[in-house]
Short mmCIF file of C-alpha atoms in Angstrom, two decimals:
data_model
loop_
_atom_site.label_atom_id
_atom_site.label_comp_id
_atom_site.label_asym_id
_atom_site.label_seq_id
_atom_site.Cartn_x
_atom_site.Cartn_y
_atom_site.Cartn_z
CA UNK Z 188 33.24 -16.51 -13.13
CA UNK Z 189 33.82 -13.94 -15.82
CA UNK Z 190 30.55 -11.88 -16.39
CA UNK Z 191 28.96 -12.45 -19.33
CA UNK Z 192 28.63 -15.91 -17.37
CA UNK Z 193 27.13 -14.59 -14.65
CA UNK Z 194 24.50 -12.71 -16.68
CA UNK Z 195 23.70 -15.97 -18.40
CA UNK Z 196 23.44 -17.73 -14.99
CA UNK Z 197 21.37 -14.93 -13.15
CA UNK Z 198 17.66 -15.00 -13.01
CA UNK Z 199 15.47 -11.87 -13.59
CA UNK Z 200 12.05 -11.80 -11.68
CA UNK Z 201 10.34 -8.66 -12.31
CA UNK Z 202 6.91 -8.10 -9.58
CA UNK Z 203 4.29 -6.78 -12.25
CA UNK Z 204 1.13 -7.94 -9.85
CA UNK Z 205 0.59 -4.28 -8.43
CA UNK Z 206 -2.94 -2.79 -8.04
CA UNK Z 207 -1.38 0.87 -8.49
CA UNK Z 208 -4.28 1.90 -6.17
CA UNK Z 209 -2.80 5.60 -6.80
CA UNK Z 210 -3.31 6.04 -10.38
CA UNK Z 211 -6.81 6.07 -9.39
CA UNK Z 212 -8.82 4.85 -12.48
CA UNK Z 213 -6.14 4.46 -14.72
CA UNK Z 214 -5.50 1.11 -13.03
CA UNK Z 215 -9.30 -0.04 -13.23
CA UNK Z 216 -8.75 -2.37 -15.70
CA UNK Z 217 -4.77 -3.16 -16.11
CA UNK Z 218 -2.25 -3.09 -13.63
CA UNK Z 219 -0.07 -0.80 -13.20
CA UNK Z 220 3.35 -2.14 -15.30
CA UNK Z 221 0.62 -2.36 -18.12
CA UNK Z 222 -0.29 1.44 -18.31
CA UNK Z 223 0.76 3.14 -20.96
CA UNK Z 224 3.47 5.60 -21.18
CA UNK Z 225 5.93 7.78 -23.21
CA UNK Z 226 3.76 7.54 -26.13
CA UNK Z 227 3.87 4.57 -27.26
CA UNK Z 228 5.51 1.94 -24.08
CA UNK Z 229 4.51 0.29 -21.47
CA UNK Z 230 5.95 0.79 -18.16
CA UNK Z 231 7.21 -2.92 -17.72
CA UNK Z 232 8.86 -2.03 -21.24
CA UNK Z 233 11.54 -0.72 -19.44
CA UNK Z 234 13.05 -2.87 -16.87
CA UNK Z 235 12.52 -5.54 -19.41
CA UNK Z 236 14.65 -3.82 -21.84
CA UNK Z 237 16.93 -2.70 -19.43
CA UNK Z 238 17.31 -6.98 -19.15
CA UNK Z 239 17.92 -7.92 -22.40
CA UNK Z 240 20.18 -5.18 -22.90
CA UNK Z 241 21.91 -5.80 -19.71
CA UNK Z 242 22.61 -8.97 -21.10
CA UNK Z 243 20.55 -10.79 -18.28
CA UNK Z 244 18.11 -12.84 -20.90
CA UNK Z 245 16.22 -15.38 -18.47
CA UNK Z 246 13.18 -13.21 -17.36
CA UNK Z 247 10.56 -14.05 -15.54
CA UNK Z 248 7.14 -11.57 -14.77
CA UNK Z 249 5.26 -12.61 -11.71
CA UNK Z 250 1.59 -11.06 -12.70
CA UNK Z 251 -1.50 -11.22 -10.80
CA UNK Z 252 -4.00 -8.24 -10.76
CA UNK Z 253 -5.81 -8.23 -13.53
CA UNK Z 254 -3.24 -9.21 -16.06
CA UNK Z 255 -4.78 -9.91 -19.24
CA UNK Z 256 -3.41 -6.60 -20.90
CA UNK Z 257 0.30 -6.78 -19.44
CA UNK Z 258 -0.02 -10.76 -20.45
CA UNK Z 259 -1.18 -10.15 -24.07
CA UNK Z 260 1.72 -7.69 -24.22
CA UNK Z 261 4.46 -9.32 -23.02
CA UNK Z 262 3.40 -12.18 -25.39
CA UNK Z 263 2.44 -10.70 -28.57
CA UNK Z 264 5.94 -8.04 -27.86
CA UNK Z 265 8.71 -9.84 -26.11
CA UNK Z 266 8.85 -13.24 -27.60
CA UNK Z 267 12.04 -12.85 -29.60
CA UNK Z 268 14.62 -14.31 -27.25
CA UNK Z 269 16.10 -17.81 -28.24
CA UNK Z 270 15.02 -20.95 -26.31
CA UNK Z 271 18.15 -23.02 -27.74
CA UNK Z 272 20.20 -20.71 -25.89
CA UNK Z 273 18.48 -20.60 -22.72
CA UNK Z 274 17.17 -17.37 -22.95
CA UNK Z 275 13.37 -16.48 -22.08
CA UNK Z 276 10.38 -14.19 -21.14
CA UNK Z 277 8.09 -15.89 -19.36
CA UNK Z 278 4.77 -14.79 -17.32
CA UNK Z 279 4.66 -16.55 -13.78
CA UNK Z 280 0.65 -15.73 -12.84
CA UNK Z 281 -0.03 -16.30 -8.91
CA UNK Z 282 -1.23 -19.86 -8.98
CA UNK Z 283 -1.34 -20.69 -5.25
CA UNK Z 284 1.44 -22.92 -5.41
CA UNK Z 285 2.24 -23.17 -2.47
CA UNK Z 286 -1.13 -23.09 -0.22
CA UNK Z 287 -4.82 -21.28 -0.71
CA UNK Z 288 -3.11 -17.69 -0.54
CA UNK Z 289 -2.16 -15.30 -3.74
CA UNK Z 290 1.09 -13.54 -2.96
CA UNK Z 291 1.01 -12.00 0.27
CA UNK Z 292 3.76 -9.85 -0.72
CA UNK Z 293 6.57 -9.38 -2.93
CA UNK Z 294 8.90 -11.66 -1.05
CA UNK Z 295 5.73 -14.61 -0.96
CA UNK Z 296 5.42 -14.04 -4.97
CA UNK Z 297 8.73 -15.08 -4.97
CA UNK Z 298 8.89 -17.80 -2.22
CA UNK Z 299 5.42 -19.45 -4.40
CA UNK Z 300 7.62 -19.75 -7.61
CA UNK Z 301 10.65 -21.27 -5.64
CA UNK Z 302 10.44 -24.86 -7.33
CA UNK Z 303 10.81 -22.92 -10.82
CA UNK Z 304 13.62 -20.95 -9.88
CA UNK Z 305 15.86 -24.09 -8.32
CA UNK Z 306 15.14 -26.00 -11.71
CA UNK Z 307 16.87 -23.11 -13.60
CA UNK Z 308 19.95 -24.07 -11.40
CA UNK Z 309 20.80 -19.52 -11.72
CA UNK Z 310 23.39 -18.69 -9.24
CA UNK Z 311 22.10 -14.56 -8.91
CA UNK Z 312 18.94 -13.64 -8.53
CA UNK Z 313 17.66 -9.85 -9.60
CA UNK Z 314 14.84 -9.15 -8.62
CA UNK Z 315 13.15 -5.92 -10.05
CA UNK Z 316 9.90 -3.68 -9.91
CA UNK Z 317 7.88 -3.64 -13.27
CA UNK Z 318 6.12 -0.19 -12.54
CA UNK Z 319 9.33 2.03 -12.62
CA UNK Z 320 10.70 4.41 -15.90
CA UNK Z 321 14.79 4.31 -15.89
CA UNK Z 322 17.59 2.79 -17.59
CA UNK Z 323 19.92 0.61 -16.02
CA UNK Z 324 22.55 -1.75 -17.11
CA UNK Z 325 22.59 -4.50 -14.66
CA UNK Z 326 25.60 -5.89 -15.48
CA UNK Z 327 27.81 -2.99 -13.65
CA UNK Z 328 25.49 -3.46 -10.70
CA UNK Z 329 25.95 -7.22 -10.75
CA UNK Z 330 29.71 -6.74 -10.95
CA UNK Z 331 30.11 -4.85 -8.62
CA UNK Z 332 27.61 -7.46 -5.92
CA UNK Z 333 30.54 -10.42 -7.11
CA UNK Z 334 33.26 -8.42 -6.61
CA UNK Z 335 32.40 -7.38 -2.93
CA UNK Z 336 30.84 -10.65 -2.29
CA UNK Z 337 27.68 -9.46 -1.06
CA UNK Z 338 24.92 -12.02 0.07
CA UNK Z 339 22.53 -9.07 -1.02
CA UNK Z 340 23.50 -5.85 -2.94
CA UNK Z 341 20.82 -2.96 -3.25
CA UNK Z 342 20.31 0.05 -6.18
CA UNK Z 343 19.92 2.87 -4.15
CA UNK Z 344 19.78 6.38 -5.28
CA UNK Z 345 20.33 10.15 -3.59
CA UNK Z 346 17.46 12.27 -3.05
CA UNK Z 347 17.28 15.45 -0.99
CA UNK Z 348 16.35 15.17 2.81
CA UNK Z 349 13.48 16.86 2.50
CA UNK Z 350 11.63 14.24 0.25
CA UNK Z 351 13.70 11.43 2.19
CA UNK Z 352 10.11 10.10 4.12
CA UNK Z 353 8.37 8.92 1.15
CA UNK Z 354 11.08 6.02 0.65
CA UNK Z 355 12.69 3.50 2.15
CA UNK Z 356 16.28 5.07 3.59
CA UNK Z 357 19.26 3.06 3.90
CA UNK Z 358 22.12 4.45 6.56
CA UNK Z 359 25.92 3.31 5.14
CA UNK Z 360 29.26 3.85 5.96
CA UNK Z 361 32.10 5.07 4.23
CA UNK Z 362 32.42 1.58 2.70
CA UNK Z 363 29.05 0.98 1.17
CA UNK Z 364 27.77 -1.55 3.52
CA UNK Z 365 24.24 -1.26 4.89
CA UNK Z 366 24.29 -0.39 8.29
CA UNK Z 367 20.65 0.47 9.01
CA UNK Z 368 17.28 1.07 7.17
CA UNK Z 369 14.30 2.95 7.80
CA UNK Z 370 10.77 2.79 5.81
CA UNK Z 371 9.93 6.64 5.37
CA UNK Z 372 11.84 7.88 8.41
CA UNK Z 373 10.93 11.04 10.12
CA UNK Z 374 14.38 11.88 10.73
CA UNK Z 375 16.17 10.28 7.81
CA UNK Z 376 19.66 9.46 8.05
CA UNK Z 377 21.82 11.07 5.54
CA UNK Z 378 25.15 9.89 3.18
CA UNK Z 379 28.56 9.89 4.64
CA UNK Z 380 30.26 13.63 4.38
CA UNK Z 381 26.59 15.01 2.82
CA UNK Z 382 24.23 16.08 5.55
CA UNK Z 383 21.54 17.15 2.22
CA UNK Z 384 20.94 14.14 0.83
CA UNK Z 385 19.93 10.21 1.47
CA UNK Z 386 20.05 6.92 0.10
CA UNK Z 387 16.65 5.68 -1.30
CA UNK Z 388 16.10 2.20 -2.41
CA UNK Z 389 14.85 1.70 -5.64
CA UNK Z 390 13.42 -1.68 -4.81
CA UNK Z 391 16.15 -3.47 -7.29
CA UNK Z 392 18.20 -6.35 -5.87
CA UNK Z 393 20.68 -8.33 -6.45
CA UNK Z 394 21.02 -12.07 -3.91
CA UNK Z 395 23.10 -14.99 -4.46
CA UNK Z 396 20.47 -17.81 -5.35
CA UNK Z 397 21.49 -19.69 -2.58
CA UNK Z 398 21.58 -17.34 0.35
CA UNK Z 399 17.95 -16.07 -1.29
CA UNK Z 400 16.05 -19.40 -0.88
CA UNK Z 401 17.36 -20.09 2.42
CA UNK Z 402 15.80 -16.71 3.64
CA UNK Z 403 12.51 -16.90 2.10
CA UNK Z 404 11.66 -20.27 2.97
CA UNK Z 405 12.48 -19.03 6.58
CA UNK Z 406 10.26 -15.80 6.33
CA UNK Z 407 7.69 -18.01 4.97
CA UNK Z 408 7.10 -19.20 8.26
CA UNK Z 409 7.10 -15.88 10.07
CA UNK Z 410 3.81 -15.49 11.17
CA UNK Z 411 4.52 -11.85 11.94
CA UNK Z 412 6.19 -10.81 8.67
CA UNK Z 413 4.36 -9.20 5.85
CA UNK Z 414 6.42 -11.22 3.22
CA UNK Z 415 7.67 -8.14 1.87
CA UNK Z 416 11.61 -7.42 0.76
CA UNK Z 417 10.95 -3.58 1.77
CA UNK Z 418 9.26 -4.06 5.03
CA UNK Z 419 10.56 -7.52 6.16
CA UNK Z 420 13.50 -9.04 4.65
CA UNK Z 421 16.15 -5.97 3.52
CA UNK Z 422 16.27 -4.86 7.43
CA UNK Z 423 16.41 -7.93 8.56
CA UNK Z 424 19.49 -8.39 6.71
CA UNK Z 425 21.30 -5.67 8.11
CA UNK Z 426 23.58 -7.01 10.78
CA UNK Z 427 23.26 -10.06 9.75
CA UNK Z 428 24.46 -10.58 6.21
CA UNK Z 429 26.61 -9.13 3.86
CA UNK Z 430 24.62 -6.14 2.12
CA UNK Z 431 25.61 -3.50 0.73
CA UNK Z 432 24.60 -0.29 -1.04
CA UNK Z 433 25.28 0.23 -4.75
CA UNK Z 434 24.63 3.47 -6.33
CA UNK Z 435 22.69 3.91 -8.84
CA UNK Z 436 24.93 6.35 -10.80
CA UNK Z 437 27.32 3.80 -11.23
CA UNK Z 438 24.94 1.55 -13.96
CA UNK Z 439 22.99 4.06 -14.73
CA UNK Z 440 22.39 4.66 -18.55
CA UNK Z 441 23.35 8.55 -18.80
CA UNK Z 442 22.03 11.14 -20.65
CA UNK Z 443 24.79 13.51 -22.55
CA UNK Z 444 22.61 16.56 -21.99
CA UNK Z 445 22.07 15.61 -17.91
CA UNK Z 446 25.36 13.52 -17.28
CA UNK Z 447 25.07 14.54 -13.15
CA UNK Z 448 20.99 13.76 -12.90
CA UNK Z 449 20.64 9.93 -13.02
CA UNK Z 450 17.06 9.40 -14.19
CA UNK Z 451 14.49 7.22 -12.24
CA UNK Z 452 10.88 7.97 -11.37
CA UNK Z 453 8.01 6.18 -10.10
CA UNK Z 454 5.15 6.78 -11.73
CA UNK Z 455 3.05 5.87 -9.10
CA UNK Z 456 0.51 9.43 -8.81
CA UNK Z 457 -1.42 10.77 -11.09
CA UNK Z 458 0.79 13.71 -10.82
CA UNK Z 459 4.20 11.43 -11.19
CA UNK Z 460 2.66 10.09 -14.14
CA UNK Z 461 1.82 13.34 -15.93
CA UNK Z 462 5.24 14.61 -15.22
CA UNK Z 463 7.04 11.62 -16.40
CA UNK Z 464 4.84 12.31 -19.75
CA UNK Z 465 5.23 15.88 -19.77
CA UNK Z 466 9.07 15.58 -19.17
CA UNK Z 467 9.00 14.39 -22.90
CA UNK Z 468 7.92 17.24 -24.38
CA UNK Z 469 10.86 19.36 -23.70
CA UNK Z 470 13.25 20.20 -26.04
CA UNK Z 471 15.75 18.33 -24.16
CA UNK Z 472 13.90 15.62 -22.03
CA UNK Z 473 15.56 14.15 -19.39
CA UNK Z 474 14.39 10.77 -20.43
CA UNK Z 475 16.75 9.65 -23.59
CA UNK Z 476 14.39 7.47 -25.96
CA UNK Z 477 16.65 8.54 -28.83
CA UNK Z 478 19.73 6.64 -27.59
CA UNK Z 479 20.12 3.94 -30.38
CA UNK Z 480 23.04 2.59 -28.18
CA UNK Z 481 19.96 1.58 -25.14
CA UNK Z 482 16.64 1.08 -27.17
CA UNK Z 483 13.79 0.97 -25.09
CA UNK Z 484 11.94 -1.99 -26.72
CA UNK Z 485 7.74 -2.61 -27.10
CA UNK Z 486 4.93 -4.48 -28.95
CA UNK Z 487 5.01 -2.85 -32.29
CA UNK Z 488 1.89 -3.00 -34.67
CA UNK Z 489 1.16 -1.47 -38.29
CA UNK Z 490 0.43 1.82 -37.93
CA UNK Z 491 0.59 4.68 -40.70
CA UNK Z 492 2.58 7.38 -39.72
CA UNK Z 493 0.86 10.20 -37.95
CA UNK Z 494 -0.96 12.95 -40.34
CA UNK Z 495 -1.51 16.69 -39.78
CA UNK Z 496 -4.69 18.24 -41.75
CA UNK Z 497 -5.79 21.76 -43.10
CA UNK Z 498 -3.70 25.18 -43.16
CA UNK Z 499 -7.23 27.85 -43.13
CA UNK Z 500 -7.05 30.81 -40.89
CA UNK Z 501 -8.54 29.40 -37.77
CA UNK Z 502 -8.51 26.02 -38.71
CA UNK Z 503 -4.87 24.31 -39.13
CA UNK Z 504 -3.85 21.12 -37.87
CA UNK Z 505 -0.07 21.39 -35.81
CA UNK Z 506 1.69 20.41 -33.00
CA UNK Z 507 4.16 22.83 -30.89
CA UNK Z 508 6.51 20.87 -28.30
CA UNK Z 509 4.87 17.63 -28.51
CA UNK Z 510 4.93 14.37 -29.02
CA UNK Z 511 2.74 12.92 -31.58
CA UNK Z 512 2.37 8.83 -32.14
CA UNK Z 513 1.82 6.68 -35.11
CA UNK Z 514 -1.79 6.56 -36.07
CA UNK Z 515 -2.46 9.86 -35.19
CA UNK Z 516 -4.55 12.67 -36.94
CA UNK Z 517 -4.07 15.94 -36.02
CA UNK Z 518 -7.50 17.40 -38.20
CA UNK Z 519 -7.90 21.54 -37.93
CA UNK Z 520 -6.62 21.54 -34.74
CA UNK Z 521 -3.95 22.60 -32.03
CA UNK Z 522 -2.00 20.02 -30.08
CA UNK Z 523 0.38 21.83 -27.96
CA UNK Z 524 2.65 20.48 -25.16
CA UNK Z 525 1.14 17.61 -25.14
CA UNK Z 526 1.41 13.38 -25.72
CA UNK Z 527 -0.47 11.90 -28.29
CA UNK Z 528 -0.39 8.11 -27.94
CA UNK Z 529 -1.00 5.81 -30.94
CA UNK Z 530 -4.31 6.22 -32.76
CA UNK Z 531 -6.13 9.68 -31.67
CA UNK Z 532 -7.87 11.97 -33.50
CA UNK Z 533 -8.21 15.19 -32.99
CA UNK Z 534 -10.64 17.85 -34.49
CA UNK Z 535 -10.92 20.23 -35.76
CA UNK Z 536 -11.06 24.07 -33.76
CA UNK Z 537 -10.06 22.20 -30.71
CA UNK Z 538 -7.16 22.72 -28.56
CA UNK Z 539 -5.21 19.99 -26.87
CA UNK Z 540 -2.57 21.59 -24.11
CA UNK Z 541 -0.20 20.24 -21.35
CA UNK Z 542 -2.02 17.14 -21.76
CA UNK Z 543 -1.47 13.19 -21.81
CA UNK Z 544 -3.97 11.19 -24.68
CA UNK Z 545 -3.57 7.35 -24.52
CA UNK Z 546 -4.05 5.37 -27.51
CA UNK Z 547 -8.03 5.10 -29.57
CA UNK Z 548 -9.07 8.92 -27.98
CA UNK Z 549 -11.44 10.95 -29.86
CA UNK Z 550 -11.57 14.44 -28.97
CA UNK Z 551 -14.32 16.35 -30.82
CA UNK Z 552 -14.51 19.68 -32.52
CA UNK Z 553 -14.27 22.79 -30.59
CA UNK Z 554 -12.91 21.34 -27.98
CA UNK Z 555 -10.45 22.37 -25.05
CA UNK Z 556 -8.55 20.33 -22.71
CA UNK Z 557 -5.49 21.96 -20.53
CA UNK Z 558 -3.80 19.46 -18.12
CA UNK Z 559 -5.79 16.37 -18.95
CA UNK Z 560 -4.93 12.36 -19.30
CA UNK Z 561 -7.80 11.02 -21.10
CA UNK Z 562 -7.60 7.07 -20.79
CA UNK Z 563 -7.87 4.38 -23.33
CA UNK Z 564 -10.97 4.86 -25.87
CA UNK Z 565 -12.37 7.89 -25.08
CA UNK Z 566 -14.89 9.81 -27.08
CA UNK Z 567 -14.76 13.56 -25.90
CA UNK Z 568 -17.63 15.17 -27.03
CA UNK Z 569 -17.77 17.63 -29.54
CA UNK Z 570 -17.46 21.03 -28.03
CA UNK Z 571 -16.48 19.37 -24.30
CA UNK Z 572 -14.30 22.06 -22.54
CA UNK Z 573 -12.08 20.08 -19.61
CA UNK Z 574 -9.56 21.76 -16.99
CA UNK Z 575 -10.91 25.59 -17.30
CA UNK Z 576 -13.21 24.87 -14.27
CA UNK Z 577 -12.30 22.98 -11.16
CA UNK Z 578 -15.61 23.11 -9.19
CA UNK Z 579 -16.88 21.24 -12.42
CA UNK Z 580 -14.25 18.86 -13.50
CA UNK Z 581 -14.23 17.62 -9.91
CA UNK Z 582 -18.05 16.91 -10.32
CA UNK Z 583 -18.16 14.84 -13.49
CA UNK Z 584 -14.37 13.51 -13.52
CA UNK Z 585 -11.48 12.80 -11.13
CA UNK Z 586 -9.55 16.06 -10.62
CA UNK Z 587 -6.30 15.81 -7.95
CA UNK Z 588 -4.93 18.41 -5.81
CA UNK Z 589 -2.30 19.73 -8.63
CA UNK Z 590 -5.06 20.19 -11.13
CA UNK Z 591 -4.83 17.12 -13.02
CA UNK Z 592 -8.19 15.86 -14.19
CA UNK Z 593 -8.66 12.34 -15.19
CA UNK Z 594 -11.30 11.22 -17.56
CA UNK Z 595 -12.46 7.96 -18.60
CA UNK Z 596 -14.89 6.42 -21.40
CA UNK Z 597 -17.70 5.48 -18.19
CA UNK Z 598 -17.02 9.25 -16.80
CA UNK Z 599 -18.00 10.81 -20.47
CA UNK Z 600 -21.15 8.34 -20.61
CA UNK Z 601 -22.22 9.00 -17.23
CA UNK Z 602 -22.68 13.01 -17.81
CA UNK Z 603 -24.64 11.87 -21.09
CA UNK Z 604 -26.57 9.88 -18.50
CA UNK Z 605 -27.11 12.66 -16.39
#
């Protein structure tokens, strides 16, 4: 089977039902592949794009905490693919299809949307995270699972020992194949003839369809498994099947300026998430959305482009190292190392710095915010000052232990309250 046939006859499930617990109350009221990011994405905007350019163009999103934003975006954004040629983006919500349960984990999401997969008749399955920011082109890594004849085949990529026990470690030997693996070991092992680093998995894999269904309707009756791929299935495998290791600097999507730092990052912390943002404001971000070659593909509205106002002494509306969205309005004001989403206004005499402003935020005159993410719809009132005082900020919003404060519409209303 020649490849592009194989991307036509693999199935994409992305798991887009996570909570994000960690983003605190950015995930309130969307979940987390829904949450904004990079200015104008979402995070599921990636892997899905990383599909279709892949070439792999029958998609499928498993959602189930509160969904309605990732569902209205997927639908109103991603709807272009052509039906007549068996392509597709579909949303698979958690309908209890197979008992009284919603998924238990991300192997039972996909064991409860079996009977939809073996009508597609695919003979690879990918399955995928939708709350990760890289670029990947599948195809190499699906390649590469055919020609070793894997039964399972997973992206892993090196980080340094010492951050090795916050991720799941895979142990291989000189030929790639999975020999053991260890959820956030203590003592991690390390990669053949490099003592410094590991192998992480990235929670991307590739199964043949077959060998897949087998499995999960066997874990399904596990009364001792979690019915998770991580925790459950993946070491199980090892030993037992075929698996192997594929690196993730081999399908990677480079970037010219960074050719030897393959870029993936969960955005799963506050912190992760303001870094991922922050990244972009860099001269040379190590994030590539300028690569016309790999667009990175989202809903797209009207919008007027963004508009800077006044040039008085005290009073003149710019931007240093940022990025600024469409819809924006920059009034009197100083935006400075900083991520204006679509739609905020900002007044003027304020100051805006090292911060991350998701789409609809007001920010009042004389203002001054250093190291903020302000969610969805904010009004900051006028003369509000936010991240000069941590004994404060900690009182009337979140602030984390690296000095990010988090502030929401209810947080604002509830000091008016008070």
């Amino acid at each position: 089977m020649d490849l592009n046939t194989a991307c036509m006859k693999t199935i994409a499930i992305i798991l887009a039902g996570g909570r994000g617990s960690r983003l605190k109350q950015l995930t309130d009221y969307r979940s987390k592949p829904a949450v904004p990011i990079a200015g104008k994405y979402k995070i599921i905007d990636f892997p899905l794009s990383n599909c279709v350019n892949s070439g792999v163009r029958r998609i499928a999103v498993l959602t189930q905490y509160r969904s309605h934003t990732l569902n209205q975006h997927v639908q109103r954004g991603w709807n272009f693919l052509r039906s007549d040629f068996n392509e597709f983006i579909e949303l698979w919500p958690a309908q209890q299809q197979t008992g009284e349960e919603w998924y238990q984990g991300t192997a039972d999401a996909v064991f409860q949307n079996l009977k939809m997969i073996d009508e597609l008749e695919s003979e690879y399955i990918l399955i995928l995270a939708g709350d990760h920011v890289y670029k990947q082109d599948y195809s190499l890594m699906l390649k590469e699972h055919m020609e070793t004849g894997a039964d399972v085949t997973v992206a892993c990529i090196e980080v340094p020992i010492a951050e090795a026990d916050q991720f799941g470690i895979m142990h291989v030997d000189n030929d790639d194949n999975i020999i053991s693996f260890e959820e956030k070991p203590k003592n991690p092992p390390t990669m053949p003839g490099n003592p410094d680093i590991s192998l992480a998995s990235m929670g991307i894999y590739i199964f043949s369809t077959k060998f897949l269904t087998e499995h999960l309707r066997s874990d399904a009756l596990d009364t001792e498994s979690s019915h998770d791929f991580g925790k459950d299935l993946i070491p199980f495998f090892v030993g037992r099947s075929n698996i192997k290791a594929h690196h993730f600097g081999n399908s990677c999507i480079k970037n010219e300026s960074y050719p030897n730092t393959p870029y993936w990052r969960d955005v799963g912390t506050l912190t992760a998430y303001w870094e991922s943002n922050m990244d972009l404001t860099r001269l040379l971000p190590e994030l590539d959305l300028y690569d016309n070659d790999w667009p990175i593909r989202t809903t797209q509205y009207q919008r007027p482009a963004a508009k800077f106002n006044y040039n008085y002494e005290e009073r003149i509306g710019t931007a240093l190292n940022s990025v600024v969205s469409a819809g924006c309005i920059v009034s009197g004001s100083t935006v400075e190392k900083t991520i204006l989403f679509n739609n905020v206004r900002v007044n003027s005499f304020s100051h805006v710095n090292k911060c991350v402003v998701l789409p609809r935020v007001d920010i009042g005159r004389h203002c001054r915010l250093t190291k903020v993410v302000v969610d969805s719809d904010c009004t900051i009132p006028e003369g509000m000052v936010i991240g000069e005082d941590a004994e404060l900020d900690a009182q009337r919003f979140y602030r984390n232990e690296d000095g990010i404060t988090l502030v929401t519409q209810e947080m604002i209303e509830k000091i008016a309250v008070d």
